[in-house]
XYZ file of C-alpha atoms in Angstrom:
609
model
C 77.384 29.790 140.151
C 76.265 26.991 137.686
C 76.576 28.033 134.255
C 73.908 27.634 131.452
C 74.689 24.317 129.833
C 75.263 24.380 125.464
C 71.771 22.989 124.992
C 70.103 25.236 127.563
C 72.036 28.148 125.515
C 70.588 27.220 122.385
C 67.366 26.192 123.384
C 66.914 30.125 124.559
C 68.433 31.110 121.439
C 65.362 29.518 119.376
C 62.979 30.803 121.820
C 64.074 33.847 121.181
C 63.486 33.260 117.650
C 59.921 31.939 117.439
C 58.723 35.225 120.197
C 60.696 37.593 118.388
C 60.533 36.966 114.557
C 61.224 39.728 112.672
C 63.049 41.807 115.411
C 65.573 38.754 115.428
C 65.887 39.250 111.289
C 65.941 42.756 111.269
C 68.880 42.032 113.509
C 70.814 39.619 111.322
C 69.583 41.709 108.080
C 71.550 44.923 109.784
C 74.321 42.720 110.901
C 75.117 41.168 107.472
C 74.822 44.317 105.566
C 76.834 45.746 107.647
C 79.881 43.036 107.338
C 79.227 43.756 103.904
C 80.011 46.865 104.469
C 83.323 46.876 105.904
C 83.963 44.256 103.421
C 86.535 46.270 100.788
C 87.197 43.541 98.536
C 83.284 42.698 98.582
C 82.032 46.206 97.615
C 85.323 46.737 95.655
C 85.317 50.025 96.846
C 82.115 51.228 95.182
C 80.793 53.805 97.867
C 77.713 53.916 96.778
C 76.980 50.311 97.644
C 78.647 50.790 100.957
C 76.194 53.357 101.706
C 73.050 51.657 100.733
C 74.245 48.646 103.088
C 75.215 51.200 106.305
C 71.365 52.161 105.325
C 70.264 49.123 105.681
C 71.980 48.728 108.999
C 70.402 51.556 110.210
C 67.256 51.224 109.406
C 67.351 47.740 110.744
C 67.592 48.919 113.547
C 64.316 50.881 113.706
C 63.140 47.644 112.982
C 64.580 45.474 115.845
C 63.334 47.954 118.386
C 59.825 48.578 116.595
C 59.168 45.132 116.319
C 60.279 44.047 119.842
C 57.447 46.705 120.933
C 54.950 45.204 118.723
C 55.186 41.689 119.808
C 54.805 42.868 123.623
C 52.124 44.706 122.595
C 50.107 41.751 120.872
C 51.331 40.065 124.453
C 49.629 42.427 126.578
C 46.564 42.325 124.592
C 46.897 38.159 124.218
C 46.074 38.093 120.935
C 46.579 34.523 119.046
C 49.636 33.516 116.601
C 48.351 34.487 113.912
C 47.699 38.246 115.331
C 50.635 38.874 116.907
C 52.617 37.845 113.397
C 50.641 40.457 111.774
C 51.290 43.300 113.602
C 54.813 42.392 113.807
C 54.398 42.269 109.782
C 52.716 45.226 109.304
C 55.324 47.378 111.995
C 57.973 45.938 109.664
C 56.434 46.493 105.904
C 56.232 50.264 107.302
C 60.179 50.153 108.226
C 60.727 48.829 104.863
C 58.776 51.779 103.023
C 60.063 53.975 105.000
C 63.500 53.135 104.060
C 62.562 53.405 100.064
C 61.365 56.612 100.761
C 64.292 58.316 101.744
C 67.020 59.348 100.261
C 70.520 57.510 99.670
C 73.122 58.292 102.578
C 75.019 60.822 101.247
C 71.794 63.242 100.411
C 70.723 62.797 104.180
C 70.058 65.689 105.524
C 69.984 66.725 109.203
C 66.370 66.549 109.249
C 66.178 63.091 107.966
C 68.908 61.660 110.482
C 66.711 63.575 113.470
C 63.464 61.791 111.917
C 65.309 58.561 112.389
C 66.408 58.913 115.721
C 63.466 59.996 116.795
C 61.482 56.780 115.421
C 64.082 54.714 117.484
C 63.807 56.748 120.041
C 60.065 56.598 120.169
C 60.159 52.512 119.799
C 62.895 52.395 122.403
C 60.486 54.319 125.170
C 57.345 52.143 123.966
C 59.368 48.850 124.379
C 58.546 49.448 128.542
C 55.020 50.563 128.095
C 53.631 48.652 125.306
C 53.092 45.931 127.843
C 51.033 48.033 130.400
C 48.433 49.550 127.511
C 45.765 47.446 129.550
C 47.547 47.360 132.910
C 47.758 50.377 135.529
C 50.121 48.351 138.331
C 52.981 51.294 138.738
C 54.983 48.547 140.623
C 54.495 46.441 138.043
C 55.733 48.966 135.402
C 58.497 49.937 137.608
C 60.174 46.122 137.739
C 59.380 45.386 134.001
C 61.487 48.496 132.856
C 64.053 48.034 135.318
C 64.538 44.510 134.475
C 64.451 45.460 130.470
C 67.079 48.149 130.960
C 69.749 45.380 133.301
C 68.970 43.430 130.703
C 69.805 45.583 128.224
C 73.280 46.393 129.837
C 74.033 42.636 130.607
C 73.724 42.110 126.685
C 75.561 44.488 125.968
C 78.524 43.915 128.186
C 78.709 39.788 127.040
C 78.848 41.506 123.572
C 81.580 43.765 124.254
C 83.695 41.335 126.295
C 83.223 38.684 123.628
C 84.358 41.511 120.667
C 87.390 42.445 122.834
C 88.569 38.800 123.390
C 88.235 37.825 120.461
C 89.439 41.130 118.455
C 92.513 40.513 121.173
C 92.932 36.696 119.618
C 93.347 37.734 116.204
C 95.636 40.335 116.899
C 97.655 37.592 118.620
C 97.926 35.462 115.662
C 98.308 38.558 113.337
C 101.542 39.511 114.997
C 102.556 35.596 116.357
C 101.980 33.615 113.469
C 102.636 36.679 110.938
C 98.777 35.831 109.265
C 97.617 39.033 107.619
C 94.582 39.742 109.056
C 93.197 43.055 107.348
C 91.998 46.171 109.482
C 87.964 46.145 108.968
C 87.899 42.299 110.394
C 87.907 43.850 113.413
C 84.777 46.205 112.810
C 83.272 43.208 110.934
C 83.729 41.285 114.364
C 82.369 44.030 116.434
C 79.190 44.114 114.293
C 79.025 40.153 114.627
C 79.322 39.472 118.315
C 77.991 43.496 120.100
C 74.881 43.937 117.661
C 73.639 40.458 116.507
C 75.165 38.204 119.666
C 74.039 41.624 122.169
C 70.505 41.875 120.434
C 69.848 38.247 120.058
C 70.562 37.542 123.984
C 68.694 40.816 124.688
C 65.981 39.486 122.921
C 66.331 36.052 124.598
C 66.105 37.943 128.248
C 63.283 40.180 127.564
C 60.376 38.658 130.568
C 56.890 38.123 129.555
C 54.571 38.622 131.665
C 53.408 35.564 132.643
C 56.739 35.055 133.933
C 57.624 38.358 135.041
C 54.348 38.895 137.792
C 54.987 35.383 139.552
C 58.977 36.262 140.117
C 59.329 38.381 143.229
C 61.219 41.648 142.411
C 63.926 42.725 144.864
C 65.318 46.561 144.441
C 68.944 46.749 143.875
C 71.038 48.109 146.413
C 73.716 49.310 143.668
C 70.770 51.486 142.558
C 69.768 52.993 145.298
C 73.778 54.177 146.425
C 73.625 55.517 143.000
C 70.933 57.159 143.276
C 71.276 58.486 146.602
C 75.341 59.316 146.592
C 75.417 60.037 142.488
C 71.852 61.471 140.889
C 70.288 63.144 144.082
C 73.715 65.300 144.632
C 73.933 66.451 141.094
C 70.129 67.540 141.513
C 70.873 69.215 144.364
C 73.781 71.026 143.042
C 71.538 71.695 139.941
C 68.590 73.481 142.260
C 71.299 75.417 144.270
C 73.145 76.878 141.367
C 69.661 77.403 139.058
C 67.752 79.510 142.082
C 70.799 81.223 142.883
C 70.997 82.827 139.261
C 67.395 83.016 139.755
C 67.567 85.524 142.385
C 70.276 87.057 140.663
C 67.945 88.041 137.472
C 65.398 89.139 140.441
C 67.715 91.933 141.874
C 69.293 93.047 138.593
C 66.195 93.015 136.863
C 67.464 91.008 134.201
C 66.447 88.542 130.933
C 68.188 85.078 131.752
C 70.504 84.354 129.073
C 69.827 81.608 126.095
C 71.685 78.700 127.585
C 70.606 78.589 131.182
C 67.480 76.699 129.466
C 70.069 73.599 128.974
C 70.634 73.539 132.452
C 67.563 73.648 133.295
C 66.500 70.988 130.644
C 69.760 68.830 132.144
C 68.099 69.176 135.875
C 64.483 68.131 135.028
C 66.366 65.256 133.112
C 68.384 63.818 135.940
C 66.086 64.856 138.814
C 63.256 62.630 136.815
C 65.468 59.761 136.340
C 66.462 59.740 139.813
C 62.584 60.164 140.786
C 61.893 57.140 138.944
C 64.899 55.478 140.053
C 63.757 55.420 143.798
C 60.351 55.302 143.101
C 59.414 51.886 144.606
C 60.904 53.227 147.869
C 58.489 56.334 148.269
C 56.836 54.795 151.195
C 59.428 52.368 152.800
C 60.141 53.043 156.499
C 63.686 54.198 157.198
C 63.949 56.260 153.841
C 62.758 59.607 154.821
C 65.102 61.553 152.524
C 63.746 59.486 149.897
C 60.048 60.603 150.194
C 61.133 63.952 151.425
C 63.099 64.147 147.520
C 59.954 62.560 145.620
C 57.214 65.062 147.520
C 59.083 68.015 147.120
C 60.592 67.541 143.799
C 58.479 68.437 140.931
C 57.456 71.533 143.554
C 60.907 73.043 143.375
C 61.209 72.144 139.942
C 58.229 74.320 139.357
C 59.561 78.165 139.543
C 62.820 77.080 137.579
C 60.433 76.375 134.997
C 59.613 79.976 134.529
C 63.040 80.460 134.274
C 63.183 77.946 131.529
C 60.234 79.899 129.479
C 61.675 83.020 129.382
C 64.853 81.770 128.412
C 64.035 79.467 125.402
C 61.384 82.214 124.843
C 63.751 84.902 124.864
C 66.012 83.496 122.242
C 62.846 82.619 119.731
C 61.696 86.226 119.676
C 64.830 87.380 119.050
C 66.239 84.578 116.467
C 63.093 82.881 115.601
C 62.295 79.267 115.298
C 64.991 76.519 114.967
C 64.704 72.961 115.098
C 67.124 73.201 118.376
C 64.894 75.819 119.196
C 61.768 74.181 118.950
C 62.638 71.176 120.581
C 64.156 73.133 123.643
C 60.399 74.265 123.599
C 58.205 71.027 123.044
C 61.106 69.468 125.993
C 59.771 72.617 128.605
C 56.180 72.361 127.497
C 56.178 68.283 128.335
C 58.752 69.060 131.748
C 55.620 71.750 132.449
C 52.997 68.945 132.060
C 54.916 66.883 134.171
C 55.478 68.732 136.766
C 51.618 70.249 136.700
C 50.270 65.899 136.978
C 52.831 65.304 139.808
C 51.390 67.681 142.067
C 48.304 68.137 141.484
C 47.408 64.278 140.209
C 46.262 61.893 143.032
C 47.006 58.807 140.680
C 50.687 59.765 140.017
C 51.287 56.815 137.462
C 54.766 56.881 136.304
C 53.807 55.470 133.298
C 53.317 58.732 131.957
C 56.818 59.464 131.673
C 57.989 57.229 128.946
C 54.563 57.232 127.194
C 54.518 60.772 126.467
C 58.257 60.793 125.333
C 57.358 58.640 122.985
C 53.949 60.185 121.619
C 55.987 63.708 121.538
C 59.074 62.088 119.701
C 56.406 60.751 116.990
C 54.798 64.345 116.596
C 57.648 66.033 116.719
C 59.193 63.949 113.833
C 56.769 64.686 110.842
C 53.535 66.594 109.718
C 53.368 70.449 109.505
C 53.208 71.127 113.226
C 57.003 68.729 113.074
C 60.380 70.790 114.130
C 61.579 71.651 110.219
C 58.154 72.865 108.609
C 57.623 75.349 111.581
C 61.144 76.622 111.685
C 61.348 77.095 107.838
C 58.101 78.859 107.788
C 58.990 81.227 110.839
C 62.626 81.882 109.158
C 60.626 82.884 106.129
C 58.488 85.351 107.741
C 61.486 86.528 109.804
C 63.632 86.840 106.586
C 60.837 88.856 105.349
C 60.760 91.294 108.280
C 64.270 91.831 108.660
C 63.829 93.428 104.975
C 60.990 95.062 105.763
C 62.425 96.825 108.802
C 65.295 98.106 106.454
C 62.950 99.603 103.725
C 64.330 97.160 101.001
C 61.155 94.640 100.721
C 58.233 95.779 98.333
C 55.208 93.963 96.930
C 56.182 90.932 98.375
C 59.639 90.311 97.100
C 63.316 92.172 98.154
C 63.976 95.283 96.605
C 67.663 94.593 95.010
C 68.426 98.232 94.859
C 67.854 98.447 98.539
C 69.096 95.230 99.429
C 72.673 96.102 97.687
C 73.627 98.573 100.186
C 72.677 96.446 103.188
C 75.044 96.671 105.798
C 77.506 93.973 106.845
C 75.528 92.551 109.821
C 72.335 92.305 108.120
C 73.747 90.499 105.227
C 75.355 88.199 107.972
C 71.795 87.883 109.223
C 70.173 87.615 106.462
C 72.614 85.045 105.080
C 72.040 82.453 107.905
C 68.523 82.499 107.238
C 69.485 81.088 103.466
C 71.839 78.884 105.163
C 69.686 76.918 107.052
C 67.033 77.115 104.606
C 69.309 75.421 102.414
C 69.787 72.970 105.337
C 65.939 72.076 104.964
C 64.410 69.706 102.346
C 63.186 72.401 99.628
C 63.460 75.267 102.258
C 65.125 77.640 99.445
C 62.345 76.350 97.114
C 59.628 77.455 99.295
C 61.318 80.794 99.913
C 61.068 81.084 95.722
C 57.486 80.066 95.852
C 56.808 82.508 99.143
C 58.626 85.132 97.057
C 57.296 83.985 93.618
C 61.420 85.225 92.496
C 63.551 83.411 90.745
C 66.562 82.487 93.188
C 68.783 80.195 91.309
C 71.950 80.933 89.631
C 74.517 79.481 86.990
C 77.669 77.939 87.426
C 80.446 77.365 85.166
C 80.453 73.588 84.198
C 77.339 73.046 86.023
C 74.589 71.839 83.402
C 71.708 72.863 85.121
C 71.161 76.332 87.166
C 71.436 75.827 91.233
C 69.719 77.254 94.042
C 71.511 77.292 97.077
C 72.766 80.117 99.879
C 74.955 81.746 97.168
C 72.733 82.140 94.319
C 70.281 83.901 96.971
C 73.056 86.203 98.210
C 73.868 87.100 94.378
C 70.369 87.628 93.252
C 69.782 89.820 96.250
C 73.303 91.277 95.102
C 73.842 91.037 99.309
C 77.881 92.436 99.256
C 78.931 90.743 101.770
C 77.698 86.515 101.174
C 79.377 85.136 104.871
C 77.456 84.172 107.392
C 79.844 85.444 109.908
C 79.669 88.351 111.674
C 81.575 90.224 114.541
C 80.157 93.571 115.757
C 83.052 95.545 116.591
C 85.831 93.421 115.232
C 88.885 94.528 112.580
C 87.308 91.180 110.383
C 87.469 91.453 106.561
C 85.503 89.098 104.222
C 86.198 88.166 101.060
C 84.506 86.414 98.242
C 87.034 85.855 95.374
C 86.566 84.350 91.737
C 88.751 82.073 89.300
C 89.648 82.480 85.784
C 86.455 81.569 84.246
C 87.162 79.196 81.037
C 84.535 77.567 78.941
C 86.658 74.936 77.869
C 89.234 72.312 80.070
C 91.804 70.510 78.404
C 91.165 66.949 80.099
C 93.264 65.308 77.756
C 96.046 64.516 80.282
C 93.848 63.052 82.973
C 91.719 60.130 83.295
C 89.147 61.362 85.597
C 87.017 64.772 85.786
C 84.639 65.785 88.839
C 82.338 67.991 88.374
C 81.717 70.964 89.455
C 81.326 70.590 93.338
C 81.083 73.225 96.593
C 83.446 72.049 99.988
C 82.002 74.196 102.807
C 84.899 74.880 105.843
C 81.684 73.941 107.751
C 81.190 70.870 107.251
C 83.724 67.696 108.782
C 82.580 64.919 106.196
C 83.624 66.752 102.550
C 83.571 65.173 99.763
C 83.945 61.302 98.831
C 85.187 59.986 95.315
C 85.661 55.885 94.526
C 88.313 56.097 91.803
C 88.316 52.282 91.248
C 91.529 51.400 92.810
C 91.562 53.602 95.294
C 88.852 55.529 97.667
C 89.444 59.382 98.504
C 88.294 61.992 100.573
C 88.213 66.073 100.634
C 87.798 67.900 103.179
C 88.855 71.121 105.741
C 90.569 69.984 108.961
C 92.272 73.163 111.363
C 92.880 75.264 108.064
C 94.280 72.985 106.093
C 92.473 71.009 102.906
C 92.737 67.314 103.703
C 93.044 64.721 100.758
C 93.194 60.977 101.460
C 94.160 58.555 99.046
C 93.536 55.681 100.629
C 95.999 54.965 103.428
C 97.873 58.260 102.202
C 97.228 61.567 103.638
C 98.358 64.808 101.876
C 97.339 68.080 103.016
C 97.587 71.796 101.621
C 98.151 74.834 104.127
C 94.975 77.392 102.925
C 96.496 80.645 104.872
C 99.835 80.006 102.785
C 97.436 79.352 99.531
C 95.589 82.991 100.580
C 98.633 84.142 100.754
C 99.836 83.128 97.435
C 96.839 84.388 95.948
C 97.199 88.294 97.756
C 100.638 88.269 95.652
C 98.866 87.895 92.494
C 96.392 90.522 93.043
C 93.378 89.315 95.222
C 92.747 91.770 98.176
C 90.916 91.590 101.306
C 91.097 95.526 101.966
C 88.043 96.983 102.786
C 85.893 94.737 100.071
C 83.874 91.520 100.160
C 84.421 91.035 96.217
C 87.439 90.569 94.450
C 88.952 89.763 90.859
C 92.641 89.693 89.929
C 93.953 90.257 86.719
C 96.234 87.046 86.617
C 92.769 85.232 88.324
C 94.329 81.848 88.463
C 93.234 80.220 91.470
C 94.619 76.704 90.865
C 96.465 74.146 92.471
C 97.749 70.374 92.952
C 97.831 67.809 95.372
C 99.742 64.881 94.735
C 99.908 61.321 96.129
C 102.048 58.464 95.213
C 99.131 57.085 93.160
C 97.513 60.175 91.276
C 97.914 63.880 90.690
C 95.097 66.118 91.533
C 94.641 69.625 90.127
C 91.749 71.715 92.159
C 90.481 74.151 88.961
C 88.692 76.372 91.606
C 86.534 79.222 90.537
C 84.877 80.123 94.024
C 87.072 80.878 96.750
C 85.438 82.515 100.340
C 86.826 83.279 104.285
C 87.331 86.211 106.803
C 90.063 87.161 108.527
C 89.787 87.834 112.332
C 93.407 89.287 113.074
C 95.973 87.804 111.612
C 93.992 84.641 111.396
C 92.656 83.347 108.373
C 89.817 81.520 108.280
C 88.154 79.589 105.006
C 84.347 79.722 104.623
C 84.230 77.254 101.617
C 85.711 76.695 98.126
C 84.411 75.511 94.648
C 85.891 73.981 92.224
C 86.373 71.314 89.750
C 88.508 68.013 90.487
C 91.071 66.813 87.572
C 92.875 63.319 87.792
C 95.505 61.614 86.811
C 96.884 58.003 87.130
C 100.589 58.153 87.818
């Protein structure tokens, strides 16, 4: 094999360039602010920063995929220079405001990171079709995706084998030659050589279509074997197993439970991919089984799909709209469609497939018909029912009398309603506007009054504020409070967080940048983590319960408790600083023996040893 001489190399490398503009500097725009990044001394450990340049690399790479779409595009319709550099523009200058409109890092919620992914997503899927908007050759299609997708993986894999040498090199001459080569270098070099080498060459190998119809395309034989020994197995296990249960719900007379719908979702997903996979091969002699799997397919896919309504429709009557929910639903609405045009649709265009992925990931994403508006209004309504049914809603707004003696599974309920309205952007605002209350509450140290799952719970005066529940179980909850002081004597410390809620649920916690050092809180297998840079100290919370029992805090038979003695501190201590937690929120169950923390509050002192 004759390899690609230096000038040949770099000659593709420019190419590259002048077809691929702006996806080629969105690409070294990630790539550098991500180096940056990783870069301690650079950022000199200011976190904030390091999250507006992880942003950046993020977002950049909406922008590599969007514009890579956007110049095939402008190929397809052979527009001139000039054209084709200002759609490019404008698909970038909407990446760019898009990325000023949301929020730094560390307020992203769950809903923004989905958005995100979804806008890849969606750029990702029109990367194959863009080029057909004007063309309707299935064959064609079919070899321009499959030759973007090798592609894709060949990129990839020089990447990776270039990161690994090289990442092995420097660890030779770190431990050979004794040269102190610090830690991130290595994820500095992985962002250098996988996502700028990888996207550049990716770039480079992307066919146009002036070369791609006049290069005859040969199906690859590792493909097929995968398909036919791999994919068309698992299907077939899949089908078995699915109409099996099937006929099980038909003699028991039966609902199918919740998460049968993933399986179902996980069969249509691997039984399409391996549809498209031997697609080209439909009609070849000697493949029988082949045509026999695409004919018959989508028609045995068709009564799982029932079963895949009434499952995902099951679980939204009873729980309502989620945003897992509601995509669940959107995914067996479009696996409907799909099977409905390959039966009864004489054209058949696989085309179809990745189109309407990516129109549906665009919908889904934003407006009021998107996953988070729908699911916020329907928890609403459903909040509002649940007090209804239990006589404790009135003129539009909970009766706190009523809602007081709720028991401990409707507070539960009622409780992860506020929790994932809390989730959404200004869900627990709407629900003060849709109740025209006033939800918020005041904490100690906290200049202005919050809003959040807690303040609800207290203003509804819910007694029990978990959102755990176990019908039948010996659990007991409890919600316990500090000494409440309006003063701290600071005056031996040199920092002071404020006032600040770590939930048990949550794995990132909370990040501080104390100059010299960069720290983290957070709950790991009941225990509260503290890093101090390299240095990890951790405190035992069942022993710190248990502390706290001997000084008068109870979990018998009550959800609320205040001790006499009602101190609630404690330190952590590292060989740098001493930390005193001045907690005044402390909340868990027990299930058992076992105790289990639900989230604390508190207020971080520290001091410089």
């Amino acid at each position: 094999m004759k390899l690609p001489s230096f000038h040949k190399i770099i000659a593709s490398a420019i190419s590259a360039l002048k077809r691929f503009p702006f996806a080629i500097a969105f690409a070294i725009i990630g790539v550098i602010a991500c180096v940056i990044a990783f870069d301690k001394e650079v950022t000199n450990y200011d976190h904030k920063f390091q999250e507006f340049l992880v942003k950046i690399g993020l977002f950049s790479l909406l922008g590599f995929l969007i514009s890579i779409s956007s110049t095939l595009l402008a190929e397809s319709k052979s527009w001139y220079k000039a054209y084709k550099l200002g759609i490019q523009f404008f698909f970038a200058a909407l990446v760019i405001l898009y990325f000023f409109l949301t929020p730094e890092l560390k307020e992203f919620k769950k809903q923004e990171g989905i958005l995100l992914a979804l806008f890849c997503l969606a750029s990702m899927l029109s990367i194959s079709v863009a080029p057909f908007i004007n063309r309707n050759s299935a064959s064609e299609f079919w070899s321009f995706s499959k030759n973007v997708i090798s592609r894709f993986f060949v990129s990839a894999f020089y990447g990776i084998t270039l990161f690994g040498g090289l990442a092995l090199a420097l660890l030779a001459i770190h431990f050979l030659f004794q040269v102190d080569i610090r830690d991130y270098r290595y994820g500095q070099l992985f962002f250098i050589f996988f996502f700028l080498f990888g996207s550049w060459h990716f770039a480079a190998r992307i066919p146009s279509m002036e070369e791609f119809t006049i290069v005859e395309q040969d199906y690859p034989k590792g493909l097929k074997l995968f398909t036919q020994f791999v994919l068309i197995p698992l299907v077939t296990i899949y089908f078995i197993i699915l109409y099996a249960y099937a006929g099980r719900i038909l003699v028991l007379w039966e609902l199918p439970q919740g998460w049968v719908s993933y399986l179902v979702l996980a069969l249509s997903a691997i039984g399409i991919l391996s549809f498209l996979f031997v697609w080209p091969l439909r009609n070849n002699e000697g493949n029988s089984w082949i045509k026999t799997y695409s004919h018959y397919f989508f028609i045995a896919l068709a009564p799982l799909s029932v079963l895949l309504y009434v499952a995902i429709l099951r679980r939204i009557s009873d729980y309502g709209f989620t945003p897992n929910r509601y995509y669940i639903f959107v995914s067996s609405v479009w696996v409907g469609v799909m099977i409905f045009y390959f039966i009864f649709s004489k054209k058949k265009n696989i085309k179809i497939i990745p189109a309407s992925l990516a129109i549906i990931a665009l919908l889904v994403g934003f407006g009021p018909w998107s996953a988070y508006p729908v699911s916020e209004k329907n928890q609403i309504n459903r909040l509002d029912e649940i007090l209804s049914e239990n006589h404790a809603f009135i003129a539009g707004q909970p009766d706190t009398l009523k809602t007081s003696q709720l028991n401990d599974s409707i507070c539960s309920e009622i409780n992860q309603i506020t929790d994932f309205l809390e989730d959404c952007e200004n869900g627990l605002k709407h629900l003060e506007e849709h109740w025209n209350m006033d939800l918020k509450g005041d904490y100690e140290y906290r200049e202005e009054r919050s809003l959040d799952r807690h303040t609800v719970a207290q203003k509804l005066k819910l007694k029990n504020t978990s959102t755990y529940y176990y019908e039948k179980s010996s659990n007991r909850y409890f919600y316990w409070r500090g000494k409440e002081n309006n003063l701290l004597n600071i005056s031996d410390y040199n920092y002071m967080m404020k006032e600040r809620y770590l939930s048990g649920e949550v794995e990132n916690g909370i990040n501080l940048n104390l100059q010299s050092s960069y720290c983290n809180i957070y709950f790991s297998k009941k225990k509260l983590v503290l890093t101090d840079d390299d240095e990890i100290i951790t405190k035992s919370m069942p022993q710190y319960i248990e502390l706290l029992k001997s000084n008068g805090y109870n979990v018998e038979n009550n959800y609320y408790s205040n001790s006499e003695d009602n101190n609630m501190n404690f330190e952590m201590n590292s060989s740098r600083h001493k930390f005193l937690f001045n907690v005044s929120e402390l909340e868990g169950y027990y299930t058992g023996d076992s105790i289990n923390v639900s989230g604390l509050r508190f207020i971080l002192l520290i001091k410089k040893k």
